[in-house]
Amino acid sequence: MKKQILYTAALLVGAQLVSSCKKQLDVNPRERILESSYYATPAEVFTGVTAVYDQLGNQSGGYLTKLNIFASASDDHFAGGDSPSDLGDLQSMNNYTMTSLSGNTSYLWNKGFVGVYRANVLLDKISKTPAALTPAVKSRYIAEAKALRAIFYFDLVRIYKNVPLILGPVELDKWYDVTQAAPADVYKQIEADLTAAIPDLPNTATGGEAGRLTAGAAHAMLGKVYLWQEKWAASAAEFALMNGTPGSTNTYGYKLLDNFADLWNVKNKFNSESIIELVYNTTSNMGWGNVGSGEGNVMGILVGPRNYVPKTSAAPDYVSGWSVMPITQELFDLIHYDPRNKPTVANLDSLEKAGIVTYKHANANTGYFVEKYAGRVSTKAAVGQLELNFGQDMYELRLADTYMMEAEALLRSGAAVGAGSRAYILLNAVRARVKLNPVPVTMDNIMKERRLELVAEGQRWFDLVRWGLAGTKLASKGFIAGKNEILPIPNGELSNTKILQSKEWGGTK
């Protein structure tokens, strides 16, 4: 979906449980479109839909994203940066020294609840839209809003566990009285929203609608929600509806790309493997004074090697970056001889040793950087602060991921997994794409395949937590089992409200 956001109603109106229960915005009616007078036309309703989508790819003014926060916390990456004090919020994730005052926990809470708020406002207002909005269009918008609300709540409940369940606009005199729901109730609502959305979402979305949710995307998210709750059979069934026959184009138009490297071609947006995509562009003119407010992808400069200098014509045209998310030696050793290595890893160590480039050995340097999102001179924007306006999209969910999740759900549900079984075909379709031989369907093989296939895509930390392995795999970074599986609720949400800190973080909830 195009992200030139015209909508200012949900973005700029009043306080809500998003950035803080106590914050209010003073909206000048001469300068802003008021929420009370918006949604008067079909075009205004559509910009409201766009605004909900826009929050999926939200980036903070402090260069925080969901991806770099949890990548820094995983065993695949370090926070990196120029020094141990650079980008402190990422360092606190890397070292597990975050607190309820950390910027990362506030950012993720705000990101999720802004999305929930926008979806709720849209759902509330859409019933009052003009007759010019046809029943079919209205039903689709409602379905999109519910599915998006489910996606935001899925992140919120996984990251914080104890969150308010808000299903409509909160009245002014109720702002401070909102309480948290039981996690089981939040999951129940997520399931209900996705289930309700599926019949009214299209099977495919192409052309000018590319990037909007489809019924297949909702099935995939529901399968993932079931997987997280260990509802193995239900998860496998949802994924089967989405994945169809492995290796063939399914009902929803999805098919594995033939070439793994094509997934990271900046021009290859909305390809056949993309199920939910975070959309960015090079035209929003974002600058250093308004980072996070535009539509450029900041990952391009974040993951690039610091003080990068090409020395020969053989040097890649990387943009000098900030050395964020360097790849750990452990992961490099695992992927080094895998066919996915080159499209995944920017091997500055080898380039430097060959005299092709120089770069600064910054904090936690390993010599291995993220190739998937590396900013290049050839992909820089033509306008604005060029380093901040990369157009590289990123995947929230793609088909290889859902193939592997279905294989896991089948295995753990007790289904057949031998040669020729559906689980076997699914797992090995991912391997066959990169010319690797088949392997048996075991948890060890699934875990290894997910790690190699999905490097730097924001999945590893969540996988370790749901597999119960984070306490072991991340202990050297400071992870404490029974605590760090969730983040603390931001301190700003606790004062003068009924929201309580989780027990894992010293609270009573």
Coordinates of C-alpha atoms in Angstrom, one line a residue:
M1 CA 0.0 0.0 0.0
K2 CA 1.3 3.4 -0.8
K3 CA 2.3 5.3 2.3
Q4 CA 1.9 9.0 1.5
I5 CA -0.2 9.6 4.5
L6 CA -2.8 12.3 4.2
Y7 CA -4.8 11.2 7.2
T8 CA -4.3 13.3 10.3
A9 CA -7.4 12.4 12.4
A10 CA -6.1 9.4 14.3
L11 CA -2.5 10.6 14.0
L12 CA -3.1 14.0 15.6
V13 CA -6.2 13.9 17.7
G14 CA -6.3 13.9 21.5
A15 CA -4.6 11.8 24.1
Q16 CA -5.0 8.1 24.1
L17 CA -3.3 5.0 25.6
V18 CA -0.5 5.1 23.1
S19 CA 2.4 7.4 23.9
S20 CA 1.2 7.9 27.5
C21 CA -2.1 7.9 29.3
K22 CA -1.3 11.5 30.4
K23 CA -0.2 13.1 27.2
Q24 CA -2.5 15.4 25.3
L25 CA -2.1 17.1 21.9
D26 CA -3.2 20.7 21.5
V27 CA -4.8 20.6 18.0
N28 CA -5.3 24.0 16.4
P29 CA -8.3 23.8 14.1
R30 CA -6.8 26.3 11.7
E31 CA -3.8 24.0 11.1
R32 CA -5.2 20.5 11.6
I33 CA -8.1 18.5 10.2
L34 CA -10.2 17.6 13.3
E35 CA -11.2 14.0 13.8
S36 CA -14.8 15.1 14.5
S37 CA -15.2 16.4 11.0
Y38 CA -13.2 13.7 9.2
Y39 CA -14.5 10.6 7.5
A40 CA -17.1 12.6 5.6
T41 CA -16.1 11.2 2.2
P42 CA -15.0 7.8 0.9
A43 CA -11.6 9.3 0.1
E44 CA -11.2 10.4 3.8
V45 CA -12.2 6.9 5.0
F46 CA -9.5 5.4 2.7
T47 CA -6.8 7.7 4.1
G48 CA -8.0 6.4 7.5
V49 CA -7.3 2.8 6.3
T50 CA -3.9 3.9 5.0
A51 CA -3.0 5.4 8.4
V52 CA -3.6 2.1 10.1
Y53 CA -1.3 0.3 7.6
D54 CA 1.3 3.0 8.0
Q55 CA 1.9 2.1 11.6
L56 CA 3.2 -1.4 10.7
G57 CA 6.5 0.1 9.4
N58 CA 6.8 2.8 12.0
Q59 CA 10.3 3.9 13.0
S60 CA 11.2 6.0 16.0
G61 CA 13.0 9.3 16.0
G62 CA 15.8 7.5 17.8
Y63 CA 16.3 5.0 14.9
L64 CA 14.5 2.2 16.7
T65 CA 12.5 -0.4 14.9
K66 CA 11.0 -3.7 16.1
L67 CA 13.6 -5.4 13.9
N68 CA 16.7 -3.8 15.2
I69 CA 15.6 -4.0 18.8
F70 CA 15.0 -7.8 18.8
A71 CA 17.9 -8.4 16.5
S72 CA 20.2 -6.7 19.0
A73 CA 18.7 -9.0 21.8
S74 CA 19.3 -12.2 19.8
D75 CA 22.3 -14.5 19.4
D76 CA 22.5 -13.6 15.6
H77 CA 23.6 -10.0 16.2
F78 CA 25.2 -7.5 18.5
A79 CA 23.8 -4.0 18.8
G80 CA 27.0 -2.6 17.3
G81 CA 27.2 1.1 16.7
D82 CA 30.2 3.3 17.1
S83 CA 30.8 2.5 20.8
P84 CA 29.2 0.7 23.7
S85 CA 27.3 3.9 24.5
D86 CA 26.1 4.6 21.0
L87 CA 22.4 4.0 20.4
G88 CA 22.0 3.2 24.1
D89 CA 18.5 1.7 23.8
L90 CA 19.9 -1.0 21.4
Q91 CA 22.8 -1.6 23.8
S92 CA 20.4 -2.1 26.6
M93 CA 18.7 -4.8 24.6
N94 CA 22.0 -6.4 23.6
N95 CA 23.1 -6.6 27.3
Y96 CA 19.7 -7.1 28.9
T97 CA 20.0 -4.0 31.0
M98 CA 16.8 -2.4 29.8
T99 CA 14.4 -1.0 32.4
S100 CA 10.9 0.4 32.3
L101 CA 12.5 3.8 31.5
S102 CA 14.3 2.5 28.4
G103 CA 13.3 4.0 25.1
N104 CA 12.9 0.7 23.3
T105 CA 10.1 -0.5 25.6
S106 CA 8.3 2.9 25.3
Y107 CA 8.7 2.9 21.5
L108 CA 7.2 -0.6 21.1
W109 CA 4.3 0.1 23.4
N110 CA 3.5 3.3 21.6
K111 CA 3.9 1.7 18.2
G112 CA 1.4 -1.0 19.1
F113 CA -1.2 1.1 20.7
V114 CA -1.1 3.8 18.1
G115 CA -1.9 1.1 15.6
V116 CA -4.7 -0.3 17.9
Y117 CA -6.1 3.3 18.3
R118 CA -6.1 4.0 14.6
A119 CA -7.9 0.7 13.9
N120 CA -10.5 1.4 16.6
V121 CA -11.2 4.9 15.4
L122 CA -11.7 3.6 11.9
L123 CA -14.0 0.9 13.1
D124 CA -16.0 3.4 15.1
K125 CA -16.3 5.9 12.4
I126 CA -16.9 3.6 9.4
S127 CA -20.4 2.9 10.5
K128 CA -21.2 6.5 10.0
T129 CA -19.7 6.9 6.6
P130 CA -21.8 8.1 3.6
A131 CA -23.9 5.8 1.5
A132 CA -21.4 6.4 -1.3
L133 CA -19.2 3.8 0.4
T134 CA -20.5 0.5 -1.1
P135 CA -21.2 -2.4 1.2
A136 CA -18.4 -4.4 -0.3
V137 CA -15.8 -1.7 0.2
K138 CA -17.1 -1.0 3.7
S139 CA -16.8 -4.7 4.6
R140 CA -13.3 -4.9 3.3
Y141 CA -12.2 -1.8 5.3
I142 CA -13.7 -3.3 8.4
A143 CA -11.9 -6.6 7.7
E144 CA -8.6 -4.8 7.2
A145 CA -9.0 -2.8 10.4
K146 CA -9.7 -5.9 12.4
A147 CA -6.9 -7.9 10.9
L148 CA -4.4 -5.0 11.5
R149 CA -5.6 -4.6 15.1
A150 CA -5.0 -8.3 15.6
I151 CA -1.4 -7.9 14.2
F152 CA -0.7 -5.0 16.6
Y153 CA -2.1 -6.9 19.6
F154 CA -0.2 -10.0 18.7
D155 CA 3.0 -8.1 19.1
L156 CA 1.8 -6.3 22.2
V157 CA 0.8 -9.5 24.1
R158 CA 4.0 -11.3 23.0
I159 CA 6.2 -8.5 24.1
Y160 CA 4.5 -7.3 27.3
K161 CA 2.1 -10.1 28.2
N162 CA -0.1 -7.9 30.4
V163 CA -1.7 -5.2 28.2
P164 CA -5.1 -3.4 28.1
L165 CA -7.6 -4.8 25.6
I166 CA -9.1 -1.7 24.0
L167 CA -11.7 -2.3 21.4
G168 CA -13.1 1.2 20.9
P169 CA -12.3 4.9 21.5
V170 CA -11.8 5.6 25.2
E171 CA -13.8 8.5 26.7
L172 CA -11.9 11.4 28.2
D173 CA -13.0 10.6 31.8
K174 CA -11.9 6.9 31.4
W175 CA -8.3 7.5 30.3
Y176 CA -6.9 6.7 33.7
D177 CA -9.2 3.8 34.5
V178 CA -8.2 1.4 31.8
T179 CA -7.0 -2.0 33.2
Q180 CA -5.0 -4.9 31.7
A181 CA -6.7 -8.0 30.3
A182 CA -5.6 -11.6 30.9
P183 CA -3.3 -12.7 28.1
A184 CA -5.7 -15.5 27.2
D185 CA -8.4 -12.9 26.5
V186 CA -6.1 -10.9 24.3
Y187 CA -5.3 -14.0 22.3
K188 CA -9.0 -14.8 22.0
Q189 CA -9.7 -11.4 20.6
I190 CA -6.8 -11.7 18.2
E191 CA -8.2 -15.0 16.9
A192 CA -11.7 -13.5 16.7
D193 CA -10.5 -10.4 14.7
L194 CA -8.6 -12.5 12.2
T195 CA -11.4 -15.1 11.8
A196 CA -13.9 -12.3 11.2
A197 CA -11.7 -10.6 8.7
I198 CA -11.0 -13.5 6.4
P199 CA -14.3 -13.8 4.5
D200 CA -14.3 -10.1 3.6
L201 CA -10.6 -9.8 2.5
P202 CA -9.7 -10.5 -1.2
N203 CA -7.7 -13.5 -2.2
T204 CA -5.2 -11.4 -4.0
A205 CA -4.1 -7.7 -4.0
T206 CA -2.2 -6.6 -7.0
G207 CA -1.4 -3.4 -9.0
G208 CA -2.4 -0.3 -7.0
E209 CA -3.7 -2.5 -4.1
A210 CA -0.4 -4.4 -3.7
G211 CA 0.6 -4.5 0.0
R212 CA -2.9 -4.6 1.3
L213 CA -4.0 -7.6 3.4
T214 CA -5.4 -10.7 1.8
A215 CA -7.4 -13.6 3.2
G216 CA -4.2 -15.6 2.8
A217 CA -2.3 -13.1 5.0
A218 CA -5.0 -13.4 7.7
H219 CA -4.9 -17.2 7.5
A220 CA -1.1 -17.0 7.9
M221 CA -1.2 -14.7 10.9
L222 CA -3.9 -16.8 12.5
G223 CA -1.7 -19.9 12.0
K224 CA 1.2 -18.0 13.7
V225 CA -1.0 -17.0 16.6
Y226 CA -2.0 -20.6 17.1
L227 CA 1.6 -21.7 16.9
W228 CA 2.7 -19.3 19.6
Q229 CA 0.0 -20.7 21.9
E230 CA 1.0 -24.3 21.0
K231 CA -2.3 -25.1 19.4
W232 CA -0.4 -27.3 17.0
A233 CA -3.3 -28.9 15.0
A234 CA -5.2 -25.6 14.6
S235 CA -2.0 -23.9 13.5
A236 CA -1.2 -26.6 10.9
A237 CA -4.7 -26.3 9.5
E238 CA -4.6 -22.5 9.1
F239 CA -1.2 -22.7 7.4
A240 CA -2.4 -25.5 5.1
L241 CA -5.2 -23.2 3.9
M242 CA -2.6 -20.5 3.1
N243 CA 0.3 -22.5 1.9
G244 CA -1.6 -24.8 -0.5
T245 CA 0.5 -27.2 -2.5
P246 CA 4.2 -26.5 -1.7
G247 CA 6.1 -25.4 -4.8
S248 CA 3.0 -24.3 -6.7
T249 CA 1.2 -20.9 -6.8
N250 CA -1.5 -21.2 -4.2
T251 CA -5.0 -19.8 -4.1
Y252 CA -3.8 -16.5 -2.8
G253 CA -1.1 -16.0 -5.5
Y254 CA 1.9 -16.9 -3.3
K255 CA 4.8 -18.9 -4.5
L256 CA 8.5 -19.2 -3.4
L257 CA 10.7 -17.1 -5.6
D258 CA 13.1 -19.2 -7.6
N259 CA 16.1 -17.2 -6.5
F260 CA 16.7 -16.5 -2.8
A261 CA 18.7 -13.3 -3.6
D262 CA 15.8 -11.8 -5.5
L263 CA 14.0 -11.3 -2.2
W264 CA 16.4 -8.5 -1.4
N265 CA 16.3 -6.7 -4.8
V266 CA 15.0 -3.2 -3.8
K267 CA 12.9 -3.1 -7.0
N268 CA 11.2 -6.5 -6.3
K269 CA 8.4 -5.1 -4.1
F270 CA 5.3 -7.2 -3.5
N271 CA 6.8 -10.3 -5.0
S272 CA 5.0 -13.7 -5.0
E273 CA 6.7 -14.7 -1.7
S274 CA 5.7 -11.6 0.2
I275 CA 2.7 -12.1 2.5
I276 CA 2.9 -9.0 4.8
E277 CA 5.4 -6.4 3.7
L278 CA 6.6 -3.2 5.4
V279 CA 6.6 -0.6 2.7
Y280 CA 9.1 2.3 2.3
N281 CA 10.0 4.7 -0.4
T282 CA 12.7 7.2 -1.5
T283 CA 10.5 10.2 -2.0
S284 CA 9.3 11.3 1.5
N285 CA 12.2 13.7 1.9
M286 CA 13.0 12.7 5.5
G287 CA 15.8 14.6 7.1
W288 CA 17.9 14.5 10.3
G289 CA 15.4 16.8 12.1
N290 CA 12.4 14.6 11.5
V291 CA 13.7 11.0 11.6
G292 CA 10.9 8.5 11.8
S293 CA 8.3 10.9 10.4
G294 CA 8.9 10.0 6.7
E295 CA 8.6 6.8 4.7
G296 CA 12.3 6.2 4.0
N297 CA 13.9 3.0 5.5
V298 CA 16.6 3.9 8.0
M299 CA 17.9 0.3 8.1
G300 CA 20.0 1.1 5.0
I301 CA 22.3 3.4 6.9
L302 CA 22.0 1.6 10.2
V303 CA 23.5 -1.7 9.1
G304 CA 26.2 -0.3 6.8
P305 CA 29.9 -0.5 7.8
R306 CA 31.1 2.7 9.5
N307 CA 33.7 4.8 7.7
Y308 CA 33.4 2.6 4.6
V309 CA 36.0 3.4 1.9
P310 CA 36.2 1.5 -1.4
K311 CA 39.9 1.0 -2.4
T312 CA 39.4 -0.8 -5.8
S313 CA 36.8 -1.1 -8.5
A314 CA 35.9 -4.5 -7.1
A315 CA 34.5 -2.9 -3.9
P316 CA 30.7 -3.1 -3.4
D317 CA 29.0 0.4 -3.6
Y318 CA 27.9 0.3 0.1
V319 CA 27.0 3.5 1.7
S320 CA 29.1 4.2 4.8
G321 CA 26.8 3.5 7.7
W322 CA 26.7 3.0 11.5
S323 CA 27.7 -0.6 12.0
V324 CA 24.5 -1.6 13.7
M325 CA 23.5 -5.3 14.0
P326 CA 26.9 -6.9 13.1
I327 CA 26.4 -10.6 12.7
T328 CA 27.9 -12.8 15.4
Q329 CA 30.8 -15.2 14.7
E330 CA 28.5 -18.1 15.7
L331 CA 26.0 -17.3 13.0
F332 CA 28.6 -16.6 10.4
D333 CA 30.3 -19.9 11.0
L334 CA 26.8 -21.6 10.5
I335 CA 25.9 -19.8 7.3
H336 CA 29.4 -19.4 5.8
Y337 CA 29.1 -22.4 3.4
D338 CA 25.3 -22.2 3.0
P339 CA 24.1 -21.0 -0.4
R340 CA 22.3 -18.1 1.4
N341 CA 25.5 -16.7 2.7
K342 CA 26.3 -14.1 0.0
P343 CA 22.8 -12.5 -0.2
T344 CA 22.6 -12.4 3.6
V345 CA 26.1 -11.4 4.9
A346 CA 28.2 -8.4 3.8
N347 CA 31.7 -9.9 4.5
L348 CA 33.8 -6.8 5.2
D349 CA 36.4 -9.0 6.9
S350 CA 37.3 -10.7 3.7
L351 CA 37.0 -7.5 1.6
E352 CA 39.4 -5.7 4.0
K353 CA 41.9 -8.6 4.1
A354 CA 41.9 -8.6 0.3
G355 CA 42.7 -4.9 0.2
I356 CA 39.5 -4.0 -1.5
V357 CA 38.0 -1.8 1.2
T358 CA 38.7 -0.2 4.6
Y359 CA 36.2 0.5 7.3
K360 CA 36.2 1.3 11.0
H361 CA 36.2 -1.6 13.4
A362 CA 33.5 -0.2 15.6
N363 CA 31.8 -1.6 18.7
A364 CA 31.4 -5.4 18.7
N365 CA 32.9 -5.6 15.2
T366 CA 33.0 -9.1 13.7
G367 CA 33.6 -8.0 10.2
Y368 CA 30.2 -9.4 9.1
F369 CA 27.3 -7.1 8.4
V370 CA 23.7 -7.4 7.1
E371 CA 23.7 -7.6 3.3
K372 CA 19.9 -8.0 3.0
Y373 CA 19.3 -4.3 3.9
A374 CA 22.6 -2.7 3.1
G375 CA 22.3 0.8 1.7
R376 CA 24.0 1.3 -1.6
V377 CA 25.0 4.3 -3.7
S378 CA 22.9 2.8 -6.5
T379 CA 19.8 2.7 -4.3
K380 CA 20.0 6.0 -2.5
A381 CA 17.2 8.5 -2.8
A382 CA 17.4 11.4 -5.2
V383 CA 15.8 13.9 -2.7
G384 CA 16.0 14.7 1.0
Q385 CA 18.7 13.4 3.3
L386 CA 19.9 10.6 1.1
E387 CA 21.1 8.3 3.8
L388 CA 17.6 8.2 5.5
N389 CA 15.4 7.6 2.5
F390 CA 16.2 4.1 1.2
G391 CA 13.3 2.4 -0.5
Q392 CA 14.1 -1.2 0.6
D393 CA 10.9 -2.9 1.8
M394 CA 11.1 -5.6 4.6
Y395 CA 9.0 -8.6 5.3
E396 CA 6.8 -9.0 8.3
L397 CA 5.8 -12.4 6.9
R398 CA 6.8 -14.4 3.8
L399 CA 6.1 -17.8 2.4
A400 CA 9.3 -19.6 3.3
D401 CA 8.5 -18.6 6.9
T402 CA 5.0 -20.0 6.8
Y403 CA 6.2 -23.3 5.1
M404 CA 8.6 -23.8 8.0
M405 CA 6.0 -22.9 10.6
E406 CA 3.5 -25.4 9.1
A407 CA 6.1 -28.1 9.1
E408 CA 6.8 -27.4 12.8
A409 CA 3.1 -27.4 13.7
L410 CA 2.7 -30.8 11.9
L411 CA 5.6 -32.3 13.6
R412 CA 4.5 -31.1 17.0
S413 CA 0.9 -32.2 16.5
G414 CA 2.0 -35.8 15.9
A415 CA 1.3 -35.8 12.1
A416 CA 3.4 -37.9 9.8
V417 CA 6.7 -36.3 8.9
G418 CA 8.6 -39.0 7.0
A419 CA 9.8 -38.7 3.4
G420 CA 6.9 -37.8 1.1
S421 CA 4.8 -36.3 4.0
R422 CA 3.4 -32.8 3.8
A423 CA 5.8 -31.6 6.6
Y424 CA 8.8 -33.1 4.7
I425 CA 7.8 -31.5 1.4
L426 CA 7.3 -28.1 3.1
L427 CA 10.6 -28.0 5.0
N428 CA 12.6 -29.3 2.0
A429 CA 10.9 -26.9 -0.5
V430 CA 12.7 -24.1 1.4
R431 CA 16.0 -26.0 1.1
A432 CA 15.5 -27.0 -2.5
R433 CA 15.1 -23.4 -3.5
V434 CA 18.8 -22.9 -2.6
K435 CA 19.8 -26.2 -4.0
L436 CA 20.3 -28.0 -0.7
N437 CA 19.5 -31.7 -0.3
P438 CA 16.5 -32.9 1.8
V439 CA 16.8 -33.4 5.5
P440 CA 14.5 -35.2 8.0
V441 CA 11.8 -33.2 9.7
T442 CA 13.1 -32.8 13.3
M443 CA 13.0 -29.8 15.6
D444 CA 16.8 -29.4 15.3
N445 CA 16.5 -29.2 11.5
I446 CA 13.6 -26.9 11.6
M447 CA 15.3 -24.6 14.1
K448 CA 18.5 -24.5 12.0
E449 CA 16.6 -23.9 8.8
R450 CA 14.6 -21.0 10.3
R451 CA 17.8 -19.4 11.6
L452 CA 19.6 -19.6 8.2
E453 CA 16.6 -18.6 6.1
L454 CA 15.4 -15.7 8.2
V455 CA 18.6 -13.9 9.3
A456 CA 17.9 -10.3 10.2
E457 CA 14.2 -10.6 9.6
G458 CA 13.1 -10.2 13.2
Q459 CA 12.2 -13.8 13.9
R460 CA 15.1 -15.3 15.8
W461 CA 14.5 -13.7 19.3
F462 CA 10.8 -14.6 19.2
D463 CA 11.6 -18.2 18.1
L464 CA 14.0 -18.7 21.0
V465 CA 11.5 -17.4 23.5
R466 CA 8.6 -19.6 22.2
W467 CA 10.9 -22.7 22.0
G468 CA 12.0 -22.1 25.6
L469 CA 15.6 -21.8 24.6
A470 CA 16.3 -18.1 25.2
G471 CA 17.5 -18.7 28.8
T472 CA 20.2 -20.9 27.4
K473 CA 21.1 -19.4 24.1
L474 CA 21.1 -15.8 25.4
A475 CA 22.5 -16.3 28.9
S476 CA 25.9 -14.9 27.8
K477 CA 24.2 -11.7 26.9
G478 CA 22.6 -11.3 30.3
F479 CA 19.1 -12.9 29.5
I480 CA 17.5 -14.1 32.7
A481 CA 15.0 -16.9 32.3
G482 CA 11.6 -16.1 33.8
K483 CA 12.1 -12.4 33.3
N484 CA 13.4 -11.4 29.9
E485 CA 10.9 -13.3 27.9
I486 CA 8.9 -10.1 28.0
L487 CA 9.8 -6.4 28.3
P488 CA 8.8 -4.1 31.2
I489 CA 5.8 -2.0 30.8
P490 CA 6.9 1.6 30.3
N491 CA 7.1 3.7 33.4
G492 CA 5.1 6.5 31.9
E493 CA 2.1 4.1 31.6
L494 CA 2.1 3.3 35.3
S495 CA 1.9 6.7 37.0
N496 CA -1.7 7.8 37.9
T497 CA -3.2 4.9 36.0
K498 CA -4.6 1.5 36.9
I499 CA -2.0 -0.2 34.7
L500 CA 0.3 -2.5 36.7
Q501 CA 3.9 -3.6 36.1
S502 CA 4.3 -7.3 35.3
K503 CA 5.6 -9.6 38.1
E504 CA 8.6 -10.6 36.0
W505 CA 9.7 -7.0 36.4
G506 CA 9.0 -6.5 40.1
G507 CA 5.3 -5.6 39.8
T508 CA 2.1 -7.3 40.9
K509 CA 0.4 -8.2 37.6

